[in-house]
Every structure is written in C-alpha cells, then in structure tokens.
Tab-separated table of C-alpha atoms and ligand atoms in Angstrom:
chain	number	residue	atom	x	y	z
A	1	UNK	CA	-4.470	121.721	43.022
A	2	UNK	CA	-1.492	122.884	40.664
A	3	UNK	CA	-1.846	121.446	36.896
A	4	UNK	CA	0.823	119.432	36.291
A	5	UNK	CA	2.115	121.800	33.636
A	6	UNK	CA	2.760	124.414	35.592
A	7	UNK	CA	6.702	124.512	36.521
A	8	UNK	CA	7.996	126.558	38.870
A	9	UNK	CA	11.531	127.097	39.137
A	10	UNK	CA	13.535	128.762	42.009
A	11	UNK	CA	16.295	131.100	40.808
A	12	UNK	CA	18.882	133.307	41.785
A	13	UNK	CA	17.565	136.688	43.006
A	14	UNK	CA	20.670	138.532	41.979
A	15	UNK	CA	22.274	136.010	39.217
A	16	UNK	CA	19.421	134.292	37.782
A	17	UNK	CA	20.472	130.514	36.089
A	18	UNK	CA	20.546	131.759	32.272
A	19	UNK	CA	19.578	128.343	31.754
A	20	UNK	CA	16.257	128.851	33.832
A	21	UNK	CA	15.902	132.527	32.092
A	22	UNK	CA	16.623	130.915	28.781
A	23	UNK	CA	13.577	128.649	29.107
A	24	UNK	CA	11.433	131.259	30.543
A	25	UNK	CA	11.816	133.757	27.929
A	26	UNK	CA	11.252	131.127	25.441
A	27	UNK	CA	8.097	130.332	27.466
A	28	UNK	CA	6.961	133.949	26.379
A	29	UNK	CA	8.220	134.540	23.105
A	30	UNK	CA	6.075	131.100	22.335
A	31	UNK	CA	2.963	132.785	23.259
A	32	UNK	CA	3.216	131.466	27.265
A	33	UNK	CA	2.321	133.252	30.579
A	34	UNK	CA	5.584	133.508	33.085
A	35	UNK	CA	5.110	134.808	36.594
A	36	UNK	CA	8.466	136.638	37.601
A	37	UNK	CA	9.340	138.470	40.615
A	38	UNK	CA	9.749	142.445	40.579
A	39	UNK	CA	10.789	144.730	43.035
A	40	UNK	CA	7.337	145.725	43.739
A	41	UNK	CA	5.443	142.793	43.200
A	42	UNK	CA	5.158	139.354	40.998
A	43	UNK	CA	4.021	140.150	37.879
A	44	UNK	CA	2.188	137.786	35.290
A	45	UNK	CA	3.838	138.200	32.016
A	46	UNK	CA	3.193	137.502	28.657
A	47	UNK	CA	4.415	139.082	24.997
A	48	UNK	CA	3.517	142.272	25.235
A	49	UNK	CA	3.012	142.629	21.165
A	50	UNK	CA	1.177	139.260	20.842
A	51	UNK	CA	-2.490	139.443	21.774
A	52	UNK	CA	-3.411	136.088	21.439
A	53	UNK	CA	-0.709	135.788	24.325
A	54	UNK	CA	-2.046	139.091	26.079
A	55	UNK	CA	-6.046	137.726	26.091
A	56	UNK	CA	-4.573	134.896	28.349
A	57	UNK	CA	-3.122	137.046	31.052
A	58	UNK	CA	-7.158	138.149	31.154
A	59	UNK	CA	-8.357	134.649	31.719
A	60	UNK	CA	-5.989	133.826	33.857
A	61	UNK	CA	-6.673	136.736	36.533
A	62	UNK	CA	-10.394	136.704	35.423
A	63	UNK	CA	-9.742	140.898	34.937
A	64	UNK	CA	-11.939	142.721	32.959
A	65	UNK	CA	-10.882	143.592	29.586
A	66	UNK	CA	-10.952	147.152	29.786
A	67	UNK	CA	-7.940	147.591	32.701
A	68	UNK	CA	-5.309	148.335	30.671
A	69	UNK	CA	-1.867	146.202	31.067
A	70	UNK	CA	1.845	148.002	31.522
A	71	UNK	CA	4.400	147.146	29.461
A	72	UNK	CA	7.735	146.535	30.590
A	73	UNK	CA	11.195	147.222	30.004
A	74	UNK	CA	14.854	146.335	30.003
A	75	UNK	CA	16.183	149.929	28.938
A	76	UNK	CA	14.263	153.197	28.007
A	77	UNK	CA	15.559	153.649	25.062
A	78	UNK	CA	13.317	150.293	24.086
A	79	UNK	CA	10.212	152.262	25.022
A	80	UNK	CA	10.650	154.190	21.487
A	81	UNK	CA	9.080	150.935	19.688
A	82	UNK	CA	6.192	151.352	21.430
A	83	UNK	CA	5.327	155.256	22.706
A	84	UNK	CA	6.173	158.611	21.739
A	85	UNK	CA	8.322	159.895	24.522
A	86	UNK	CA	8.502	163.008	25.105
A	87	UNK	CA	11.050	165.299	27.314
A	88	UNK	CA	9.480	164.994	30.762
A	89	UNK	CA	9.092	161.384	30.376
A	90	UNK	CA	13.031	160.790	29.366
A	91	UNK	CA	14.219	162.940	32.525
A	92	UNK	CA	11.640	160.940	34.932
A	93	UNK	CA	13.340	157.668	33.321
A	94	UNK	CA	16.432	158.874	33.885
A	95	UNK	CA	15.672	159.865	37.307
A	96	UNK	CA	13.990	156.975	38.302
A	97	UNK	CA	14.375	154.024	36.309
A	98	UNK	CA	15.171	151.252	36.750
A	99	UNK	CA	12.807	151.639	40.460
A	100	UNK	CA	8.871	151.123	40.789
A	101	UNK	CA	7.828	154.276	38.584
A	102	UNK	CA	5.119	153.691	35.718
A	103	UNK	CA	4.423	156.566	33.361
A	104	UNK	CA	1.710	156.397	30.738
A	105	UNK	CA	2.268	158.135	27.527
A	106	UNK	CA	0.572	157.759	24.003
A	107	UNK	CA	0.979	154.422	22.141
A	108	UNK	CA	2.182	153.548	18.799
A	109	UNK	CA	0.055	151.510	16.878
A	110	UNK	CA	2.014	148.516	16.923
A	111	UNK	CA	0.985	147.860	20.906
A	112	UNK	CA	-2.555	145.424	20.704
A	113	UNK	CA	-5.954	146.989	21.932
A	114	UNK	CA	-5.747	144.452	25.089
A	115	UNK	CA	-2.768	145.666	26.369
A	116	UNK	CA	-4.483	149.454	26.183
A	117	UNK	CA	-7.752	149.186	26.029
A	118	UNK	CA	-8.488	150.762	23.248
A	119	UNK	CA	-7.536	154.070	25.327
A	120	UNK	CA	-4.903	155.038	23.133
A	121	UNK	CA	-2.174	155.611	25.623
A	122	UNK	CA	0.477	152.729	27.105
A	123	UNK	CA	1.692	152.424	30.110
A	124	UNK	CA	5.470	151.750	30.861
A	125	UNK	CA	7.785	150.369	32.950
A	126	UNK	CA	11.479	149.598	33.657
A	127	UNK	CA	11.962	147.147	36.720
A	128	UNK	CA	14.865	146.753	38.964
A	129	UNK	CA	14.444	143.241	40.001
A	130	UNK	CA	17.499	141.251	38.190
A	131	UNK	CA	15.845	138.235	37.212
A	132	UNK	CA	12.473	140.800	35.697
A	133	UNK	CA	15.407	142.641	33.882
A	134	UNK	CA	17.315	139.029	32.684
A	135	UNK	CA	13.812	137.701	31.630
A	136	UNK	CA	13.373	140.796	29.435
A	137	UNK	CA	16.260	141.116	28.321
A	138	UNK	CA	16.210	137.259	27.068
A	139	UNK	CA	12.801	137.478	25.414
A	140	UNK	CA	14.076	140.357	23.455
A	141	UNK	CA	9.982	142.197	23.770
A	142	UNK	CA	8.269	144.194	26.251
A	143	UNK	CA	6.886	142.381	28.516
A	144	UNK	CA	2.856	142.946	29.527
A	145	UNK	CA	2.174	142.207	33.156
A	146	UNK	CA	-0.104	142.990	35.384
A	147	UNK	CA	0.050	141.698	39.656
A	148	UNK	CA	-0.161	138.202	39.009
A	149	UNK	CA	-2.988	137.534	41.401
A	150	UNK	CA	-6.793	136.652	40.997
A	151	UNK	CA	-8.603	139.830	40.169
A	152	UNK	CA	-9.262	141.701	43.401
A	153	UNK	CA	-7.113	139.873	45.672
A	154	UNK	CA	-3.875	141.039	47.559
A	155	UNK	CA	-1.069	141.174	45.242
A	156	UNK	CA	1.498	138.459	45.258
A	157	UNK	CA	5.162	139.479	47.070
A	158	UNK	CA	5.746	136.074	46.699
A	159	UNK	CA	5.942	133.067	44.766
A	160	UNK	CA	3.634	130.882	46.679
A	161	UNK	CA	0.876	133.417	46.558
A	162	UNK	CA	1.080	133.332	42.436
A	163	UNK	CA	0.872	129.561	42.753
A	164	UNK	CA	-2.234	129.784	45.420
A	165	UNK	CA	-4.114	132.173	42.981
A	166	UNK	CA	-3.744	131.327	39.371
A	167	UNK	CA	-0.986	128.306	39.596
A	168	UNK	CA	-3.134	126.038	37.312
A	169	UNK	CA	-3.016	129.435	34.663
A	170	UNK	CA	0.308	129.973	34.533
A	171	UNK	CA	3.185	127.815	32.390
A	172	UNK	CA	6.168	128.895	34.331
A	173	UNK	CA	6.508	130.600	37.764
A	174	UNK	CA	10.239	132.077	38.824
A	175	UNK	CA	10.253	132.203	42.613
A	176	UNK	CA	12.887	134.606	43.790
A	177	UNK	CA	11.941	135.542	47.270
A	178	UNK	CA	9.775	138.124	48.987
A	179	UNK	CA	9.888	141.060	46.885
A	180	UNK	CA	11.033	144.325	48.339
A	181	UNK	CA	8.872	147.290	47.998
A	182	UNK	CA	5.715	144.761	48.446
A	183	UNK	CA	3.255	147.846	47.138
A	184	UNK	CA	2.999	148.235	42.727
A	185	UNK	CA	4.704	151.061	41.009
A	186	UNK	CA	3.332	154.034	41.650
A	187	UNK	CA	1.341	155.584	37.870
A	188	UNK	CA	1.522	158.790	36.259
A	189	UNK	CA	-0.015	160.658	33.502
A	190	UNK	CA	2.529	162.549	31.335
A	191	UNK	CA	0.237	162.597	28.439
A	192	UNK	CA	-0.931	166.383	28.988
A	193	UNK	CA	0.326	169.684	30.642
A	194	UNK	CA	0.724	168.606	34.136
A	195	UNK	CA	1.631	164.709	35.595
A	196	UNK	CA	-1.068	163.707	37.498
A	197	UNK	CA	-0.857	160.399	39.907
A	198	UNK	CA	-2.977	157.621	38.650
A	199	UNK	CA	-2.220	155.341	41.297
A	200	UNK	CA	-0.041	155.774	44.674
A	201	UNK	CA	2.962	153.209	44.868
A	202	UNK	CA	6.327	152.290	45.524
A	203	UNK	CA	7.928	155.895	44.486
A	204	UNK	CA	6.746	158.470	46.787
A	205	UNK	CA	5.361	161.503	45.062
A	206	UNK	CA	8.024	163.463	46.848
A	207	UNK	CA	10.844	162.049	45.283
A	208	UNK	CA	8.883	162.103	42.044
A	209	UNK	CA	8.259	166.579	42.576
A	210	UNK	CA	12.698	166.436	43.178
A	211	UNK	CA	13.062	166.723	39.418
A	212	UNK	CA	9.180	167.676	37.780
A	213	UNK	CA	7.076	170.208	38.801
A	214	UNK	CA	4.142	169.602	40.718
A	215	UNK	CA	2.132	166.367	40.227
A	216	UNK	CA	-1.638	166.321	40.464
A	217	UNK	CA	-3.389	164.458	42.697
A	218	UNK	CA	-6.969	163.887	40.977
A	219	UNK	CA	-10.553	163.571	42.422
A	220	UNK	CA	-11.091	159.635	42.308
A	221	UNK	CA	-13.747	160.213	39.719
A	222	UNK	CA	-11.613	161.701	37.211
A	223	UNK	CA	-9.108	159.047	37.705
A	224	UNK	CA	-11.376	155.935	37.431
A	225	UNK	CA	-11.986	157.705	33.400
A	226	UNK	CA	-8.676	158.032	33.293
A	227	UNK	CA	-7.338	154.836	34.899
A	228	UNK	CA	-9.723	152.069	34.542
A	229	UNK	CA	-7.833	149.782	37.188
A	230	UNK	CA	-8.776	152.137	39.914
A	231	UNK	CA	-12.628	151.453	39.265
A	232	UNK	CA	-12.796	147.831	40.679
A	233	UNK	CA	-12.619	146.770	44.558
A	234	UNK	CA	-8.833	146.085	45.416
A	235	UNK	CA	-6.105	144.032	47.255
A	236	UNK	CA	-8.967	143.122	49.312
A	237	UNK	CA	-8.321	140.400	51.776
A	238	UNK	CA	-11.414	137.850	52.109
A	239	UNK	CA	-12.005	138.687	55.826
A	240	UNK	CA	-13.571	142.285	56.444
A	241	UNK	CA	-10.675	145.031	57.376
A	242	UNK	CA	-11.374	147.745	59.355
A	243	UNK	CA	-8.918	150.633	59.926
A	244	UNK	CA	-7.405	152.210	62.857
A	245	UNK	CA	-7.280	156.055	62.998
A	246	UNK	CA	-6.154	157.593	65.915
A	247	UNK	CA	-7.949	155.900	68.759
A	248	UNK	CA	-10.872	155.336	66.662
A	249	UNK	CA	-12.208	152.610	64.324
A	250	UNK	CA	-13.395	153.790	61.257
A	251	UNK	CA	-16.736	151.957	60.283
A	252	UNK	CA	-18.150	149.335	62.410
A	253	UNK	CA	-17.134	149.090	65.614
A	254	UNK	CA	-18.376	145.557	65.861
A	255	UNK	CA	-15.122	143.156	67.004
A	256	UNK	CA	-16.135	142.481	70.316
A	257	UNK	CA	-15.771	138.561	70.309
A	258	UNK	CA	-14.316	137.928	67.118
A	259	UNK	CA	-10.970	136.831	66.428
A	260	UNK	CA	-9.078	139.700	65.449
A	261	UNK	CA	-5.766	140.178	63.306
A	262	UNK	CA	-3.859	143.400	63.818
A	263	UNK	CA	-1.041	144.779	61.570
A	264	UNK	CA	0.364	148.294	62.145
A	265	UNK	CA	3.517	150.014	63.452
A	266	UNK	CA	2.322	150.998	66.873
A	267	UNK	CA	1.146	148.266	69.502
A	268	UNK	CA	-2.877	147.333	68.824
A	269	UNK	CA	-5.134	149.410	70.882
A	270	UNK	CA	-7.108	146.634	72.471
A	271	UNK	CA	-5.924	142.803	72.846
A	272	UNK	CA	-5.856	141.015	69.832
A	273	UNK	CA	-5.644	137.080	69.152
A	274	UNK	CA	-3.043	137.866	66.233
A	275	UNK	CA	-1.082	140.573	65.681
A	276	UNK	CA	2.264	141.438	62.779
A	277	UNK	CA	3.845	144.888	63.680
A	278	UNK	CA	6.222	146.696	61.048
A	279	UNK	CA	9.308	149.203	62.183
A	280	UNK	CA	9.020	151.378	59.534
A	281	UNK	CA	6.115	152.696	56.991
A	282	UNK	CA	8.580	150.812	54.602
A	283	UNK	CA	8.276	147.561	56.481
A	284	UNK	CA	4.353	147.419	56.738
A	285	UNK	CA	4.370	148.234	52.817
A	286	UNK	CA	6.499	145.457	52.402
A	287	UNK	CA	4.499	142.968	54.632
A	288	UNK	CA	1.184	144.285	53.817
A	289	UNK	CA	-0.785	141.867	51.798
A	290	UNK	CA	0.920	138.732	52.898
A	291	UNK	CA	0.040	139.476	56.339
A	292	UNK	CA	-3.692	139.519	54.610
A	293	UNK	CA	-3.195	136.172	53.300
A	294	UNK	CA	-1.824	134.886	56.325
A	295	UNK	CA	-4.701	136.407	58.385
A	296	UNK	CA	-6.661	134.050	56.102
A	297	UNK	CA	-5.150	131.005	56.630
A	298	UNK	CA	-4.959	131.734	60.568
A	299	UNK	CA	-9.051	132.065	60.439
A	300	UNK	CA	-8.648	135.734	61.578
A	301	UNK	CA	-11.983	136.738	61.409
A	302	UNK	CA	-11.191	140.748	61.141
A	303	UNK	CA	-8.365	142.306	60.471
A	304	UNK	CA	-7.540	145.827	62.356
A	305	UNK	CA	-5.046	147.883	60.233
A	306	UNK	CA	-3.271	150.588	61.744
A	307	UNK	CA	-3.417	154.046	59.729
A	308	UNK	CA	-0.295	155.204	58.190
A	309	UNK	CA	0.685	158.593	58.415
A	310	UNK	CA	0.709	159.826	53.985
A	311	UNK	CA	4.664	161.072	53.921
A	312	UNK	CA	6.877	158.781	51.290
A	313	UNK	CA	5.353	155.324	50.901
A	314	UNK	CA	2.568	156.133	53.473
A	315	UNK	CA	0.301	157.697	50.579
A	316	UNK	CA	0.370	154.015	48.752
A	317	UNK	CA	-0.117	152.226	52.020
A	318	UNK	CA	-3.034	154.390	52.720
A	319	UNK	CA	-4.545	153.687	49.264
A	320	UNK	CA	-3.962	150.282	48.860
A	321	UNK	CA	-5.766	150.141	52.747
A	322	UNK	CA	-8.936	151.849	52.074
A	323	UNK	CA	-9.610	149.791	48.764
A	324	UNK	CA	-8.723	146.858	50.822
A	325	UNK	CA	-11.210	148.234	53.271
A	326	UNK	CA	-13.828	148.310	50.716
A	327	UNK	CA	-13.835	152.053	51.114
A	328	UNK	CA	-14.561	154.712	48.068
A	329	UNK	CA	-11.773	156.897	47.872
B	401	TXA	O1	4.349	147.278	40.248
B	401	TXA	C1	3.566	147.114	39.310
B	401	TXA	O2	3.133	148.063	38.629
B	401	TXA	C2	3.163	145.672	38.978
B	401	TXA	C3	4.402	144.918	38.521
B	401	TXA	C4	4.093	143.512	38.076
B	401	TXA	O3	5.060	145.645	37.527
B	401	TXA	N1	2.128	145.652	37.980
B	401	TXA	C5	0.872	146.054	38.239
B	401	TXA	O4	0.017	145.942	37.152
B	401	TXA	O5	0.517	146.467	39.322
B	401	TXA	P1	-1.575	146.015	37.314
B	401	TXA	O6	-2.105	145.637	35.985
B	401	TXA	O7	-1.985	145.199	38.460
B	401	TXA	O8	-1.859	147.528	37.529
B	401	TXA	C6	-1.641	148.459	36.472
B	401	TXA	C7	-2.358	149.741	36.735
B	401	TXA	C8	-3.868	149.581	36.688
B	401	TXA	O9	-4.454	150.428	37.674
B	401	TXA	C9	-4.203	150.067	35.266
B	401	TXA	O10	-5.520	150.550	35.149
B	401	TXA	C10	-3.165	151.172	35.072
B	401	TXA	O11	-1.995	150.694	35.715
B	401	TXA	N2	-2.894	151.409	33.649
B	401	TXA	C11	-2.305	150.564	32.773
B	401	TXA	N3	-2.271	151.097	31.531
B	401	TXA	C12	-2.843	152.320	31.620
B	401	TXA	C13	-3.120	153.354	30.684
B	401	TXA	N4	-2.807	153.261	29.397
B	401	TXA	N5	-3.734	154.472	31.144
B	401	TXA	C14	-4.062	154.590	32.440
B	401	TXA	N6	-3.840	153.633	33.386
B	401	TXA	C15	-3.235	152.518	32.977
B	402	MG	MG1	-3.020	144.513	40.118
C-alpha cells in the first residue's frame, strides 16, 4: 500500500508543468526524496549537498552505505562546485553530455561522505531527460540519485515500478513515461592515466573511444575496489533467469515443465508459455527489466534471456544479464 503522503504527479515529458517542477524542486531543496524520470532510468533524488537528505535515499532503497551516489547536473560548467575537472573530462562532457555518460573524478570537500563514500572521488552526471534537466535546474543543486528501486531489483523505466518498490519512501514521484535508453549511464574512471569502464550502460564504449583514447575494460575484481556498486547481486528479477547462448543454456538446464518467460531478439528455441521479443539490441535494452517485472506478475516461473551479441549497447545488456543471472562476472 502507498502512504498517503506520497504524491505522484504526471507531467509533461517534453514541457514539464513549472507549476509541478516548482513543487518538486521545493520538495528537494526542503530536505525531500523526488523520483524523476531520466533518459536511462528513474532516478531517486534528493539534495545532493544535504546529507541528512542523502542518508534517506539509503533507507529508502535499503542500499548499503558504502555504494557511492552520482550527482547530477543541469550544465557542466556546475560540476566545478563540486570536482576538479580536468581536460579529458570537459571534452567527454562536451562530447556527450547531456546523454547517459557518468564520469567520476575527484571531489571537493564540500560533497557529504554519503554521497562518496568516503572514497574521495564523485561521480557526475548531466541528463537529457527534460523534466530531470527542469527539476535541476529549479532546485538550483546537484541532484544525488541513484535507480530508484529496492536494492537489487530491476531498475525502474517507469513510474509505476518506483511506486511498486519504495512508493511509501518517496514524497513526490514525476511519472513521465517509459524512459528511453531503459539501461543506467554507462561509468568511467577519469581520475588516473587511462579511463577505465566502471560499469557498461547506455553510451557504448565505441562512441565513448570516437574522441578519447582507449578505455580500459578492468578485471571485475579491480572494479568492485574501485566501484563499490558492482559488488552486490543486481537488477535481478525474483524468478531464476537463465541465459541463452547459441543453442545452449548456460547453467541448469532444468525447465522442462515449468512455465517459462522468454525475452530476446530471435524467436525462443523451444516453446515457451510467455514470450516479449525486441527488433533491435536497442529495443531489448529498453524493455529489459520491465519485461522482468512483468514475468513476475504473469507467475513466469523462469525466465530464458536471449544473449546479446557485445557491439554498442549489447556490452550493457550483457552485463546487466549476467548479474541478473546471478552470475560472477
Ligand atoms: O543512469 C543512471 O546512472 C541512473 C540515473 C538515475 O541517473 N543512476 C544510477 O545510479 O544508476 P546507481 O546509484 O544505481 O548506480 C551508480 C553506480 C554504482 O555502481 C556506484 O557504485 C557507481 O555508480 N559510483 C558512484 N559514485 C562512484 C564513485 N565515486 N566511484 C566509483 N563508482 C561510483
Ligand atoms: Mg542502481
């Protein structure tokens, strides 16, 4: 059951109601939690300088305290206030932002322990979803938000999934639609000498290795040190997943007689009681995790995921799909 506090507003996707933004940004300059769409995901947001206001993003999600949060922006030049930026970083912002890029870079000491973890570093963002950028803009601070689902479940694309997860947690919710990419931003490291990929997402490394030199993919042990959020099981759906490689299941093989839910481009190898297929690799990213919550609610009882192929989004689809999977990457 929803708390009777919790108001959630529908809005605009392109010209948010200022009135609705108005109230909203109040909501977080007053210390409040706001779920708002992005273009990746639905983000739960709270004043990014204010850690009383940061702790309850926390309990909301029930996330452990030392997964870092990213702050976000309405323009780059804002991420001065809180990071020293250095030349790679402005050219990757100017490439890429506004778009689903996050770069991590070393914090001033005006950003709170929770939203870093102590780690020394910050991680930053510029989104291109209008009513993220009015609700920024409006609450005139960076904005902390991490998915704004339970800790270790699917990531909200939209609103109704933020209101099935942590609706009684939240003071306002903006619904906006289905967001678009449907996987988060993808994270790099350009603390050091060479960028190196913290997490797969919604810009493909490709586009990313256009303008910067190479960027590092690192051994999953290095990375849980370096990103903490990459230590804990993952967008995992409640029902087991099991993925489809080339003609073969990975893991067990064990479906015979269960009610299986298949989502993948190609047509499911055997016959299947539900099944959501995708044109493109940009399609199933989209579709990905609400398909796992609708699986749920179906009573799928496992869910048979097609293997992408790793060009463009394919790398994040593939990641987010073997955490799902329970798998050790
Ligand atoms: O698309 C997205 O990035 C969404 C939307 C709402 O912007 N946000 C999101 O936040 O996915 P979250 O908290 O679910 O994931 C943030 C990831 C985690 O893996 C976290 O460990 C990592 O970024 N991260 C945050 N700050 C970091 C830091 N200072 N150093 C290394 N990793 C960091
Ligand atoms: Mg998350």
């Amino acid at each position: 059951m929803t708390a009777l506090k919790t108001k959630v507003y529908k809005v605009e996707c392109w010209n948010p109601e200022p009135h609705i933004i108005a109230e909203a940004a109040y909501a977080i300059r007053s210390g409040k939690l706001v779920a708002f769409p992005t273009e990746t995901v639905y983000g739960l947001g709270a004043n990014g300088l204010d850690d009383g206001a940061v702790r309850k993003i926390f309990a909301a999600k029930g996330r452990p305290g030392d997964n870092p949060l990213i702050l976000h922006f309405a323009s780059p030049e804002d991420v001065e206030q809180v990071a020293y930026v250095n030349e790679r970083a402005k050219l990757l912002m100017d490439s890429f932002w506004p778009g689903p890029l996050t770069l991590v870079l070393p914090a001033k000491s005006v950003v709170p322990n929770s939203v870093t973890a102590g780690l020394g570093t910050v991680a930053v963002r510029m989104p291109s979803h209008p009513v993220a950028m009015a609700l920024i803009k409006a609450a005139g601070v960076p904005i902390a938000a991490p998915s704004a689902n339970r800790s270790g479940r699917p990531s909200p694309t939209e609103a109704a999934s933020v209101l099935a997860d942590i609706g009684d947690d939240v003071d306002i919710i903006l619904d906006g639609g289905a967001t678009d990419v449907g996987l988060e931003s993808t994270v790099i490291d350009v603390t050091g000498p060479s960028v190196v990929l913290l997490r797969a997402g919604g810009m493909p490394v490709e586009r990313l290795e256009e303008v910067i030199e190479e960027v590092k993919l690192v051994p999953d042990e290095a990375k849980k040190k370096r990103s903490p959020g990459t230590r804990y099981r993952h967008y995992a759906p409640l029902i087991p997943l099991l993925l489809w490689e080339n003609g073969v299941l990975r893991h067990s093989p064990f479906v015979m007689g269960k009610r299986v839910g298949y989502i993948g481009i190609n047509e499911p190898p055997f016959p299947v009681e539900e099944k959501i297929l995708f044109k493109t690799p940009e399609n199933y990213a989209q579709g990905l995790f609400l398909a796992f919550r609708t699986f749920e609610k179906k009573g799928v009882e496992v869910i048979v995921a097609e293997w992408p192929n790793s060009k463009g989004i394919g790398l994040a689809l593939r990641d987010r799909l073997s955490r799902a999977a329970g798998e050790e990457l």
